Short mmCIF file of C-alpha atoms in Angstrom, two decimals:
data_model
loop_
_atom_site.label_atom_id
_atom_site.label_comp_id
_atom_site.label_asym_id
_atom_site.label_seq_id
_atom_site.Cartn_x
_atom_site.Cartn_y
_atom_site.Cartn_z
CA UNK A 1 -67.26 125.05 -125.71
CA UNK A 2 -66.29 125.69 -129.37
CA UNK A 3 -62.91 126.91 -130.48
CA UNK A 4 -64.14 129.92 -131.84
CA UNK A 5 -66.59 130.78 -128.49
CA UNK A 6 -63.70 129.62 -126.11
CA UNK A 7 -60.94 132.01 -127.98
CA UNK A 8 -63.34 135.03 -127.83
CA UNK A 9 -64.33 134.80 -123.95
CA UNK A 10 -60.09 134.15 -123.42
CA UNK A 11 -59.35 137.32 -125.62
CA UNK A 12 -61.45 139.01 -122.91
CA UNK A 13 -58.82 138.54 -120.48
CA UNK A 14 -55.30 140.09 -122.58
CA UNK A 15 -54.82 143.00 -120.98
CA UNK A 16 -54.77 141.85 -117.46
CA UNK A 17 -52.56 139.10 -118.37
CA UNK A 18 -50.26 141.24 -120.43
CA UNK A 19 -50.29 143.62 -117.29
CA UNK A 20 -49.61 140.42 -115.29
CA UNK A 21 -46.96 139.19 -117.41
CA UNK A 22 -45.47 142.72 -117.44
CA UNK A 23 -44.65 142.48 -113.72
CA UNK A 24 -43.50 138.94 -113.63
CA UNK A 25 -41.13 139.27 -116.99
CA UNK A 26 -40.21 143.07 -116.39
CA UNK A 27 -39.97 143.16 -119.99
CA UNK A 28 -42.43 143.65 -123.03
CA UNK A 29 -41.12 141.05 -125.62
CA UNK A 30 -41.02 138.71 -123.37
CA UNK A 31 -44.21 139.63 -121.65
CA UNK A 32 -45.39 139.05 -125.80
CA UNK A 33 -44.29 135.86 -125.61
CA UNK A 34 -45.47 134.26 -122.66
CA UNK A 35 -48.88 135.67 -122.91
CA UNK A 36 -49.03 134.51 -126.50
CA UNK A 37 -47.94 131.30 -125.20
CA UNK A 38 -50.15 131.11 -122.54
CA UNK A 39 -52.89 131.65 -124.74
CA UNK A 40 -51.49 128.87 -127.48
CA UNK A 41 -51.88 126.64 -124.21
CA UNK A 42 -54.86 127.36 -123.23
CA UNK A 43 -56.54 126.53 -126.61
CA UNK A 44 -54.59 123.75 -126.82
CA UNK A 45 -55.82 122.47 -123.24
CA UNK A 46 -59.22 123.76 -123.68
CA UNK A 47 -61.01 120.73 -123.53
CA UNK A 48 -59.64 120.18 -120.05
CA UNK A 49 -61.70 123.85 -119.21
CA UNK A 50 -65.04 123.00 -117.47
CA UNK A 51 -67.38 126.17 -118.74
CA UNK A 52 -68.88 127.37 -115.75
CA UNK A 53 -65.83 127.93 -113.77
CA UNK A 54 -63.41 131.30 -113.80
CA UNK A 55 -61.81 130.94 -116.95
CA UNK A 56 -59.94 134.13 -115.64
CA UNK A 57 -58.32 131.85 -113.04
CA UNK A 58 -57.75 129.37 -115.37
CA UNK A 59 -55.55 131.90 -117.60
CA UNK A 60 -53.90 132.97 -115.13
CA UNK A 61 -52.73 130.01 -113.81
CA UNK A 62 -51.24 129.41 -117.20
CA UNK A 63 -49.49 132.46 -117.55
CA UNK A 64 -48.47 131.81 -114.19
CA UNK A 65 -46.82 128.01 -114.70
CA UNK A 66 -45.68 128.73 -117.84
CA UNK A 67 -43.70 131.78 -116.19
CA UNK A 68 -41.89 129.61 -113.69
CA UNK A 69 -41.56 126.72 -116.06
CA UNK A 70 -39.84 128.89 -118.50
CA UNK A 71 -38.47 131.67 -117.31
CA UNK A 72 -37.09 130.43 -113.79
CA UNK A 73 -35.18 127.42 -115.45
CA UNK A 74 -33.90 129.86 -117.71
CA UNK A 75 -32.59 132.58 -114.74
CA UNK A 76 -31.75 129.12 -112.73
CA UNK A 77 -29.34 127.79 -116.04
CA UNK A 78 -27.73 131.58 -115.77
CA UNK A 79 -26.62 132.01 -112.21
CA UNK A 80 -25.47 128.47 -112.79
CA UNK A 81 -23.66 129.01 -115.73
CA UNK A 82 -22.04 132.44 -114.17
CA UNK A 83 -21.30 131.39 -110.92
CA UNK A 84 -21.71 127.48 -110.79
CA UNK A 85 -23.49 128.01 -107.74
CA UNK A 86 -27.15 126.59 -108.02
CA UNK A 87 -29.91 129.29 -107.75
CA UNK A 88 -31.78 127.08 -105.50
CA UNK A 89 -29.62 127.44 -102.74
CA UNK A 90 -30.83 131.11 -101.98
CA UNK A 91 -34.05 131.62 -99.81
CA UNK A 92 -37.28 131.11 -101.36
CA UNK A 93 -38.70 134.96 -100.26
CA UNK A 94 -35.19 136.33 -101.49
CA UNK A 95 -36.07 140.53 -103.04
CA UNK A 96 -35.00 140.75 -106.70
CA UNK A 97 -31.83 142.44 -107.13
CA UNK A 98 -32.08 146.51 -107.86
CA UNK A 99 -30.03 145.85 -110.83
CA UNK A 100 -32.71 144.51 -113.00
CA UNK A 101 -30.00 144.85 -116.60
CA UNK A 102 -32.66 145.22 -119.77
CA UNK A 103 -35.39 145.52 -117.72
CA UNK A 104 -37.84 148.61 -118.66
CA UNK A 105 -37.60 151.61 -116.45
CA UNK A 106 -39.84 151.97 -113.27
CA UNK A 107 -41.65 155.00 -113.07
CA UNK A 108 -43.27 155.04 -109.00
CA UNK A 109 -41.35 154.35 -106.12
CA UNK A 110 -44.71 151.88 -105.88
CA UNK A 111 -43.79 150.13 -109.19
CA UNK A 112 -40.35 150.13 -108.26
CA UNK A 113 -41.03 148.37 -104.85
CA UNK A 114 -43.26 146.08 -106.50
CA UNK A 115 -40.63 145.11 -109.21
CA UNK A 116 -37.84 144.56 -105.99
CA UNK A 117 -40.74 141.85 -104.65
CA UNK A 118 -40.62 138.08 -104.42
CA UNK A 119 -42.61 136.64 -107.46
CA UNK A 120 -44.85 134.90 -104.60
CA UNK A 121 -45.52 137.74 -103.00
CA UNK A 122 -46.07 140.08 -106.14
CA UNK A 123 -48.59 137.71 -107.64
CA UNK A 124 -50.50 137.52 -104.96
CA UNK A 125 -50.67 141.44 -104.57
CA UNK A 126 -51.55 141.68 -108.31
CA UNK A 127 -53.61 139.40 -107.87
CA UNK A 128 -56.03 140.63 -105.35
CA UNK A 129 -55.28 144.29 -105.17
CA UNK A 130 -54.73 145.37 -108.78
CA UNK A 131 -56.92 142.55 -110.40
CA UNK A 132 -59.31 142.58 -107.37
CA UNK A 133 -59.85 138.25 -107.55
CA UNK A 134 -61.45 136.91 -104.61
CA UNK A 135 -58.87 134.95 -102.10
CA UNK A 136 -60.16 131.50 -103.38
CA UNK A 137 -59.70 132.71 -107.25
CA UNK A 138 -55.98 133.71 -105.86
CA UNK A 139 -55.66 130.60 -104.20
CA UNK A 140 -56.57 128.55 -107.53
CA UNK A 141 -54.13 130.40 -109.31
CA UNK A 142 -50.73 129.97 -107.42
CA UNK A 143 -52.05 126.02 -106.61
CA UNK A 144 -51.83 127.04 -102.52
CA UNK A 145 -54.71 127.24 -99.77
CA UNK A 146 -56.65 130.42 -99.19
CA UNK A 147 -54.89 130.78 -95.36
CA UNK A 148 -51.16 130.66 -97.12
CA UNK A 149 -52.61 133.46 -99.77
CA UNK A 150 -53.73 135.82 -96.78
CA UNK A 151 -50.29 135.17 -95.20
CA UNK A 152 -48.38 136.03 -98.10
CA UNK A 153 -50.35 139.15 -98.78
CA UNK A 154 -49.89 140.22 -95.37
CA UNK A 155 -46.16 139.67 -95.45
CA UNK A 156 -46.13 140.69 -98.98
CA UNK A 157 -47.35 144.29 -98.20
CA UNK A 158 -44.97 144.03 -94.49
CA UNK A 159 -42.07 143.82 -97.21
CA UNK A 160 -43.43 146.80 -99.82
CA UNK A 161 -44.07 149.38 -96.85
CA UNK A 162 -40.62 148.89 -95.97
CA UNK A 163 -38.99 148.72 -99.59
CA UNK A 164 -41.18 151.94 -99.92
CA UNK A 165 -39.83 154.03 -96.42
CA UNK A 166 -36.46 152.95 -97.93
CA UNK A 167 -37.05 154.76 -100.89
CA UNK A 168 -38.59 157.71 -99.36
CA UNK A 169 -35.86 158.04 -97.11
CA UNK A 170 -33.31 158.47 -100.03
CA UNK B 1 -52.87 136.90 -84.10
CA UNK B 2 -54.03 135.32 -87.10
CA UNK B 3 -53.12 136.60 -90.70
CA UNK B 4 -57.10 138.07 -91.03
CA UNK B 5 -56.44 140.06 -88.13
CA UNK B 6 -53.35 141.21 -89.16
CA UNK B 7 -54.82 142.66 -92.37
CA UNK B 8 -55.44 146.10 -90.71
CA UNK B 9 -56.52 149.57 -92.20
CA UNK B 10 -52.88 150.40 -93.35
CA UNK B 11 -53.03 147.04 -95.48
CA UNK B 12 -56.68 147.89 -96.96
CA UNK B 13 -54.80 151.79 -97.70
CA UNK B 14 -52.34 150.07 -99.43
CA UNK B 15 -53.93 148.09 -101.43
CA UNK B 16 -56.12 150.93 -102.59
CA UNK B 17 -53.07 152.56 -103.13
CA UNK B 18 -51.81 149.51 -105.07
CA UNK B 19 -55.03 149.21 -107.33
CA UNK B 20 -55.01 152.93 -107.91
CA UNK B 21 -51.33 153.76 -108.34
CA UNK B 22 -49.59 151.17 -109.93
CA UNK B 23 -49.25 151.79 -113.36
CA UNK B 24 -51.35 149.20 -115.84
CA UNK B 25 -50.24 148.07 -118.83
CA UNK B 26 -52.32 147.37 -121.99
CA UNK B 27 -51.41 144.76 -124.64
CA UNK B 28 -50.25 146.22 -128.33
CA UNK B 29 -52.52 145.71 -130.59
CA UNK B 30 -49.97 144.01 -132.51
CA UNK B 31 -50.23 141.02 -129.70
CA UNK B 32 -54.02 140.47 -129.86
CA UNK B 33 -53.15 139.83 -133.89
CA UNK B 34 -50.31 137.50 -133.27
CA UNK B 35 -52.77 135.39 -130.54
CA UNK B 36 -55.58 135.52 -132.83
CA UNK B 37 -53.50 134.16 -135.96
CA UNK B 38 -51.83 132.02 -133.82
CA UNK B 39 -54.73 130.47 -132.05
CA UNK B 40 -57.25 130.20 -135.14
CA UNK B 41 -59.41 127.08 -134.69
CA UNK B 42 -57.57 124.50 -136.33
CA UNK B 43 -60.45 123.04 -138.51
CA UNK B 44 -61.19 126.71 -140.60
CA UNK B 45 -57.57 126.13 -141.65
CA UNK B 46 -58.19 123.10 -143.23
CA UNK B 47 -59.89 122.42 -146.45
CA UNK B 48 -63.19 120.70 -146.36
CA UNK B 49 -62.71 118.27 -148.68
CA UNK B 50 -59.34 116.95 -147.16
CA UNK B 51 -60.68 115.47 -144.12
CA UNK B 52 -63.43 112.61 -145.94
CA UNK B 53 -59.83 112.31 -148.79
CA UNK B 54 -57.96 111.24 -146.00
CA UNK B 55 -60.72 108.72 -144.69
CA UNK B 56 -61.61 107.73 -147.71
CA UNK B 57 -57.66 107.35 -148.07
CA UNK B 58 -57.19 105.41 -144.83
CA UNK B 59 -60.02 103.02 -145.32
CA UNK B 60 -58.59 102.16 -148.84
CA UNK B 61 -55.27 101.43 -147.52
CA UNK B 62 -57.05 99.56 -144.66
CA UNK B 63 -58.73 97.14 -147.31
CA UNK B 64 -55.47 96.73 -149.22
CA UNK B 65 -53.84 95.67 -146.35
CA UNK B 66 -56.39 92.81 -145.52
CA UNK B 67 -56.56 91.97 -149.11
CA UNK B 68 -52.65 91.41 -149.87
CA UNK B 69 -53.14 87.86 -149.05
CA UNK B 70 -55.51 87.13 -151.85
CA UNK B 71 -54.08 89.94 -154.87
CA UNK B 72 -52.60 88.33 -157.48
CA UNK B 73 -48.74 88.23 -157.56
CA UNK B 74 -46.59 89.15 -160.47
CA UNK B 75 -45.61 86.04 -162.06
CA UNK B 76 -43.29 85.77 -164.91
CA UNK B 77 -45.37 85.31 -167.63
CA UNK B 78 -42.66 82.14 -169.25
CA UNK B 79 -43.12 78.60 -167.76
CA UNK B 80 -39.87 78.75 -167.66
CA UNK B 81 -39.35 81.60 -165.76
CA UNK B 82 -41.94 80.98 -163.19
CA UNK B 83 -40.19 77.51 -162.51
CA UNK B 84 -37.01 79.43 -162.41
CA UNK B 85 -38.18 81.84 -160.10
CA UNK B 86 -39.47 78.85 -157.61
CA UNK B 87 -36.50 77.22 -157.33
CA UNK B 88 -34.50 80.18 -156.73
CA UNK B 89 -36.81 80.56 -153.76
CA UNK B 90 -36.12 77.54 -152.79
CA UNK B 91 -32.36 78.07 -153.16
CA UNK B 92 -32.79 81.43 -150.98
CA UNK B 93 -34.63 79.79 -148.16
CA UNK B 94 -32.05 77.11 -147.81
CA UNK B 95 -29.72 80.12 -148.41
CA UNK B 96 -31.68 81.96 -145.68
CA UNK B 97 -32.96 78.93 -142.94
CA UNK B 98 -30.83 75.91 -143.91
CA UNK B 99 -33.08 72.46 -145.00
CA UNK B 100 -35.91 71.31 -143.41
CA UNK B 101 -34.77 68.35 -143.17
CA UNK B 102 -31.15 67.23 -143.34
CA UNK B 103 -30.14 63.35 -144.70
CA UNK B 104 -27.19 62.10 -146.04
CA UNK B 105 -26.86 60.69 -149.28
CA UNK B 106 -26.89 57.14 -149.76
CA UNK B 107 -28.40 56.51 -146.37
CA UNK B 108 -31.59 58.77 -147.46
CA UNK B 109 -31.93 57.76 -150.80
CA UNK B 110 -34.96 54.74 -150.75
CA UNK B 111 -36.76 57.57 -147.97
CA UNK B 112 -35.47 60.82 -150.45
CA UNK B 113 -37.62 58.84 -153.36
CA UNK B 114 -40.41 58.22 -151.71
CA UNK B 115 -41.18 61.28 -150.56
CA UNK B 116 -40.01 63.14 -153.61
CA UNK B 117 -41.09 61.00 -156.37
CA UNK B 118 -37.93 60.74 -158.23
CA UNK B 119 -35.38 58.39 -157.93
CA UNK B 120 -31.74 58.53 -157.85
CA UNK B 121 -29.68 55.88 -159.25
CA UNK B 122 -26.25 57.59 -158.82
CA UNK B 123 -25.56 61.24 -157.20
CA UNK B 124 -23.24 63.34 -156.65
CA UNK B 125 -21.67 63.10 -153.14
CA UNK B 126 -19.48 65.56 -153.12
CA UNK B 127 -15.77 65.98 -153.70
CA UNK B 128 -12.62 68.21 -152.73
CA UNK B 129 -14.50 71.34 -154.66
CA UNK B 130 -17.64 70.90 -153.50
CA UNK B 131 -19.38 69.59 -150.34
CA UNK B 132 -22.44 67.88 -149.45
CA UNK B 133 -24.48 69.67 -147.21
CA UNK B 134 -28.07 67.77 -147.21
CA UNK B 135 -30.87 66.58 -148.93
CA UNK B 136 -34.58 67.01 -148.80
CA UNK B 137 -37.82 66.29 -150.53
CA UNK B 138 -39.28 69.87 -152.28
CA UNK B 139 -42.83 70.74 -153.36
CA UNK B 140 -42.59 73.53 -156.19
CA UNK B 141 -45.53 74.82 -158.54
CA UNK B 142 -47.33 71.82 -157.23
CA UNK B 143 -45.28 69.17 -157.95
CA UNK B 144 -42.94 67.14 -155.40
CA UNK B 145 -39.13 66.83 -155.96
CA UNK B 146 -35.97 66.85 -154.13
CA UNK B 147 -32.81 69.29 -153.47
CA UNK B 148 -29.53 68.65 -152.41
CA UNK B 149 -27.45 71.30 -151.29
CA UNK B 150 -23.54 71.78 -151.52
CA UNK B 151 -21.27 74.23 -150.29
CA UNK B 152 -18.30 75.03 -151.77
CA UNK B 153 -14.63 76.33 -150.20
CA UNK B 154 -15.66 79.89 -150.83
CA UNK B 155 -18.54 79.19 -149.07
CA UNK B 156 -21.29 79.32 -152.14
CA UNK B 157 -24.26 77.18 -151.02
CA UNK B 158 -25.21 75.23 -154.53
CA UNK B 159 -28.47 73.95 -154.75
CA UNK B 160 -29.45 71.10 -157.25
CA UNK B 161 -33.63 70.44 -157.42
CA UNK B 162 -35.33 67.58 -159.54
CA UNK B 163 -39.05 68.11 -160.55
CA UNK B 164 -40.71 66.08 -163.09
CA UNK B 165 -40.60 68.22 -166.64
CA UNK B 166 -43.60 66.69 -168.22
CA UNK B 167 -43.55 69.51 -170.89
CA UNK B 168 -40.74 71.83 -169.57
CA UNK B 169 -39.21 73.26 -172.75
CA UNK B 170 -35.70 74.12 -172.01
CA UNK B 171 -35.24 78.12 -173.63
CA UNK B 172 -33.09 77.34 -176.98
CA UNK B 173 -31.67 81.14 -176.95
CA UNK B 174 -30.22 80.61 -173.14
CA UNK B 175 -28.01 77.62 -173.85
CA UNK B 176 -24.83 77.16 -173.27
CA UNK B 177 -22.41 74.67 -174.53
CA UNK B 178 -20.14 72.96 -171.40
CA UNK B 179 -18.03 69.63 -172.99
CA UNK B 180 -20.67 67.76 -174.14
CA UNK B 181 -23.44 69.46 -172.48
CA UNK B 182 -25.61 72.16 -173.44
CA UNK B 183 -28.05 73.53 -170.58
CA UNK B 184 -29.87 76.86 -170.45
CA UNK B 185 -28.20 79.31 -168.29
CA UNK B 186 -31.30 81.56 -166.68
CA UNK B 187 -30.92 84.93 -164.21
CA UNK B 188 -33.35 85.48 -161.65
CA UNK B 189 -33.51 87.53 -158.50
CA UNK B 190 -29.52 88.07 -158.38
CA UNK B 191 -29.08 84.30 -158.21
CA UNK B 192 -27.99 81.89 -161.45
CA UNK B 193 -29.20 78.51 -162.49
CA UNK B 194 -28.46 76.39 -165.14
CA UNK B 195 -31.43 74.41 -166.20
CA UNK B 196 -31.52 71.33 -168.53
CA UNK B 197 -33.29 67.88 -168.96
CA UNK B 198 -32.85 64.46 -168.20
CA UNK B 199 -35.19 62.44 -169.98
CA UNK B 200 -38.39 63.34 -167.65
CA UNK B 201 -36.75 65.10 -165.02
CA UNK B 202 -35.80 68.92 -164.67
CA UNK B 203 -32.83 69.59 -163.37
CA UNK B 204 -31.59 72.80 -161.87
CA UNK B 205 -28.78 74.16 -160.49
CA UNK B 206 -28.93 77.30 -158.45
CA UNK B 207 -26.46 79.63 -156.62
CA UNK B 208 -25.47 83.39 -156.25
CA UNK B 209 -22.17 82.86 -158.56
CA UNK B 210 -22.81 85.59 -161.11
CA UNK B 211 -19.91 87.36 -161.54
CA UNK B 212 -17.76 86.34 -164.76
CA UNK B 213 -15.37 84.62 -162.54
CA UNK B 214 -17.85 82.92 -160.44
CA UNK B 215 -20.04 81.34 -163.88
CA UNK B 216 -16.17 79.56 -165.23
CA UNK B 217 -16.61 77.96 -161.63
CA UNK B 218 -20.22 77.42 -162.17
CA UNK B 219 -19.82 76.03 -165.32
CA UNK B 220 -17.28 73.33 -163.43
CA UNK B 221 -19.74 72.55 -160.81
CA UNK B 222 -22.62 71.98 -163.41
CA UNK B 223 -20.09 69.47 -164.89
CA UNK B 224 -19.52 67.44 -161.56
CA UNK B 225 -23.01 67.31 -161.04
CA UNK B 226 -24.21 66.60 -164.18
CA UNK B 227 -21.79 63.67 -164.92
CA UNK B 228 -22.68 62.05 -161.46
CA UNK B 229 -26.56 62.46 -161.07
CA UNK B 230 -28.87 60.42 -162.74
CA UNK B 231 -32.98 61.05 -161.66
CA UNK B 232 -35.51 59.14 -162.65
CA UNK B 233 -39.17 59.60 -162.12
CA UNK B 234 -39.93 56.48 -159.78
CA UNK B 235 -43.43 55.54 -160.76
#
């Protein structure tokens, strides 16, 4: 596929992954910067793209490994650096904090509960709910087999009813 | 119960809810122009005439490379000159490698002559200045001779070489006058020689000693040599 045929069928694709990148980096500039990276990635790689398969998966998957490449060893360099205790000591399901510091401003109790999920198990929801990708597409995408996608969105939306009773409770 | 069954109505309500509710975001405008910039495909970017330049560039250099061997080398243009500037390679690779072949004087003498085509009837040995380190048969500007190194207490290897001078015409406007001598004092490469005649022979003397301090010492050595050497072509 040509450069020039390749970027415009990609381009197709920005505003779910700037929606996805909005809920993984909780923050626009850097949402800017790892889509445009992800896309700067993608052309670079695009040889390695076999036309004919879901170049939607493909991008996502990006976005996706460039997110925890990135931004996790950045977090995991901070709680090290603040408390010298190694982020990868806490449990791999562990909610995301309700202090979020510069993040943007949640306007649902949905969103909210969203934000307060596991990146695991608020890809997968994006994933499949809000993007609508079929399990296997899903499964391509977080690099896991379809059965441990259908358990995480199962546990995934176990954990969101009950951020979400929380919240109407208060 | 598996995780299919356990994907019940209240899941597929929440998920609608989830596709429905949650607010989307759309990228700025401003990103789309950053990724396209960004992204361009690399080949609009560059000129078309740069990419057959830097063939055409690469094969060139390409050929040059495999033709060094044969080019032509700059050569001083003097006869002079060019013999200076062999046997101050010579000197160097001694300098650099040592001699090919080390022998003592007198023992190598009868085998120095043969091989070199010169003959020694008297040389200089060496003394409390200056040392004898070897001597060898040469083959400069296509003609056989011989060197014999020395090293003196500082260290200076000094190289004396003998080639036949058939028309060798010692540079009038280089000489120098040393007692009774008078040989041509040439510069080449950062090395010295003094060069001078003995009836059919060239003589040279090489080494690094350029400074004004060093040549007064030079001029010494030239002496012992000189005084002590006489070479002969042997047929």
């Amino acid at each position: 596929m040509a450069d020039a045929d390749f970027q415009r069928d990609a381009l197709q694709h920005l505003n779910a992954l700037y929606n996805f990148a909005m809920y993984l980096t909780r923050n626009p500039p850097e949402a800017d910067d790892l889509v445009q990276e992800t896309y700067l990635r993608a052309l670079r790689f695009s040889h390695r793209f076999q036309p004919g398969t879901h170049l939607r998966a493909w991008l996502f998957q990006i976005l996706r490994n460039t997110f925890l490449t990135f931004y996790r060893l950045r977090e995991r360099e901070a709680a090290i650096a603040e408390d010298g205790v190694p982020d990868w000591d806490t449990p791999m399901f562990h909610d995301t904090p309700l202090d979020e510091g510069v993040a943007m401003e949640a306007h649902t109790d949905l969103e909210r509960a969203m934000r307060r999920l596991p990146e695991e198990f608020r890809t997968v929801l994006l994933l499949a709910e809000v993007e609508g990708m079929p399990l296997e597409e899903v499964a391509r995408v977080m690099a896991c087999p379809v059965g441990t996608v259908k358990s995480r969105i199962f546990r995934a939306k176990e954990r969101l009813r009950g951020l979400l009773k929380d919240y109407e409770k208060k | 119960m598996t995780p299919d069954d356990q994907i019940s109505d209240s899941d597929q309500q929440l998920g609608r809810r989830l596709a429905a509710e949650l607010p989307r975001y759309t990228a700025p405008a401003s990103l789309r122009i950053a990724i396209v910039q960004a992204t361009e495909p690399t080949a609009s970017r560059r000129p078309a005439w740069l990419s057959p330049l830097l063939a055409a560039a690469a094969t060139a250099m390409v050929l040059a490379l495999f033709m060094l061997p044969v080019l032509p080398r700059l050569q001083p243009a003097d006869p002079v000159d060019q013999i200076v500037r062999a046997v101050v390679n010579e000197h160097s690779r001694a300098l650099m490698w040592g001699s090919r072949q080390s022998q003592v004087i007198p023992a190598a003498l009868p085998w120095l002559q043969e091989q070199s085509g010169i003959g020694l009837s008297s040389a200089f040995a060496g003394d409390d200045r200056l040392s004898f380190v070897s001597a060898e048969p040469v083959y400069l500007l296509r003609q056989r001779g011989l060197a014999v190194h020395y090293r003196d207490s500082d260290g200076h290897l000094v190289t004396y070489i003998a080639l036949p001078a058939a028309d060798l015409k010692v540079p009038d406007r280089a000489r120098v006058q040393i007692e009774r001598f008078r040989p041509a004092l040439v510069k080449d490469s950062g090395f010295v020689a003094w060069v001078w005649r003995q009836r059919d022979v060239a003589c040279f003397l090489v080494s690094d000693m350029v400074s004004a301090d060093d040549l007064e010492r030079f001029k010494d050595y030239f002496v012992r040599v000189r005084t002590a050497t006489e070479p002969a072509l042997a047929y």
